[in-house]
């Protein structure tokens, strides 16, 4: 019984991570076309609706958040330098 519950939770987590990664890859593809990304809010809203389970999407060139959707409730995140958050440093190094 415990194994089945754990397996079910693992599959659910895997699905959620896959959706989050899909949204991230979609944003990356669009950024390659136009790094200024003037329609970021519209695209981010669509991705959040389509993939579900995503609370916000961010653009963070050089690990500094420049855009976030939805902005409401996340205003303080704009300008945040992710390199200054010690817990994120190992993840940022993986990207390099």
Coordinates of C-alpha atoms in Angstrom, one line a residue:
X1 CA 0.0 0.0 0.0
X2 CA 2.7 2.5 1.0
X3 CA 4.6 1.6 -2.2
X4 CA 1.6 2.4 -4.3
X5 CA 1.0 5.7 -2.6
X6 CA 4.7 6.6 -3.1
X7 CA 4.6 5.6 -6.7
X8 CA 1.4 7.7 -7.3
X9 CA 3.0 10.7 -5.7
X10 CA 6.2 10.2 -7.7
X11 CA 4.2 10.0 -11.0
X12 CA 2.3 13.2 -10.1
X13 CA 5.5 15.1 -9.2
X14 CA 7.1 13.9 -12.5
X15 CA 4.1 15.1 -14.5
X16 CA 4.2 18.5 -12.7
X17 CA 8.0 18.9 -13.3
X18 CA 7.5 17.9 -17.0
X19 CA 4.8 20.6 -17.4
X20 CA 7.0 23.2 -15.7
X21 CA 10.0 22.3 -17.9
X22 CA 7.8 22.4 -21.0
X23 CA 6.7 26.0 -20.1
X24 CA 10.3 27.0 -19.5
X25 CA 11.5 25.5 -22.8
X26 CA 8.7 27.3 -24.7
X27 CA 9.8 30.6 -23.2
X28 CA 13.4 29.8 -24.1
X29 CA 12.4 29.1 -27.7
X30 CA 10.6 32.5 -28.0
X31 CA 13.5 34.3 -26.4
X32 CA 15.9 33.0 -29.1
X33 CA 13.7 34.8 -31.7
X34 CA 13.3 38.1 -29.8
X35 CA 15.2 38.7 -26.6
X36 CA 13.2 41.8 -25.7
X37 CA 10.0 39.6 -25.6
X38 CA 7.5 42.4 -25.8
X39 CA 4.5 40.0 -25.5
X40 CA 5.9 38.2 -22.4
X41 CA 2.7 38.7 -20.3
X42 CA 0.4 37.3 -22.9
X43 CA 2.6 34.3 -23.6
X44 CA 3.2 33.6 -19.9
X45 CA -0.5 33.8 -19.2
X46 CA -1.2 31.3 -21.9
X47 CA 1.5 28.9 -20.7
X48 CA 0.3 29.1 -17.1
X49 CA -3.2 28.3 -18.2
X50 CA -2.1 25.5 -20.6
X51 CA 0.2 23.7 -18.3
X52 CA -1.4 24.4 -14.9
X53 CA 0.3 24.1 -11.5
X54 CA 2.7 27.0 -12.3
X55 CA 2.3 30.0 -10.0
X56 CA 4.4 32.4 -12.1
X57 CA 6.9 32.6 -14.9
X58 CA 10.0 34.8 -14.8
X59 CA 12.6 36.1 -17.2
X60 CA 16.0 36.4 -15.5
X61 CA 18.8 37.4 -17.9
X62 CA 22.1 36.9 -16.1
X63 CA 20.1 35.6 -13.1
X64 CA 18.4 38.9 -12.4
X65 CA 14.6 38.8 -12.7
X66 CA 13.6 41.4 -15.3
X67 CA 10.0 40.3 -15.9
X68 CA 7.5 38.2 -14.0
X69 CA 3.9 37.2 -14.7
X70 CA 1.7 37.7 -13.0
X71 CA 3.2 40.8 -11.6
X72 CA 0.6 41.4 -9.0
X73 CA 1.9 39.9 -5.7
X74 CA 5.3 39.4 -7.2
X75 CA 6.4 43.0 -7.6
X76 CA 9.3 42.7 -5.1
X77 CA 10.8 39.9 -7.2
X78 CA 11.6 42.3 -10.2
X79 CA 15.2 43.2 -10.0
X80 CA 16.1 40.3 -7.6
X81 CA 19.6 39.0 -8.3
X82 CA 19.2 35.2 -8.0
X83 CA 23.0 34.9 -7.6
X84 CA 22.7 36.5 -4.1
X85 CA 20.4 33.7 -2.8
X86 CA 22.8 31.1 -1.4
X87 CA 20.4 28.2 -1.8
X88 CA 20.1 28.8 -5.5
X89 CA 23.8 29.0 -6.3
X90 CA 24.2 25.2 -7.0
X91 CA 21.3 25.3 -9.4
X92 CA 22.7 28.4 -11.2
X93 CA 26.0 26.7 -11.6
X94 CA 24.3 23.7 -13.3
X95 CA 23.0 26.1 -15.9
X96 CA 26.5 27.4 -16.8

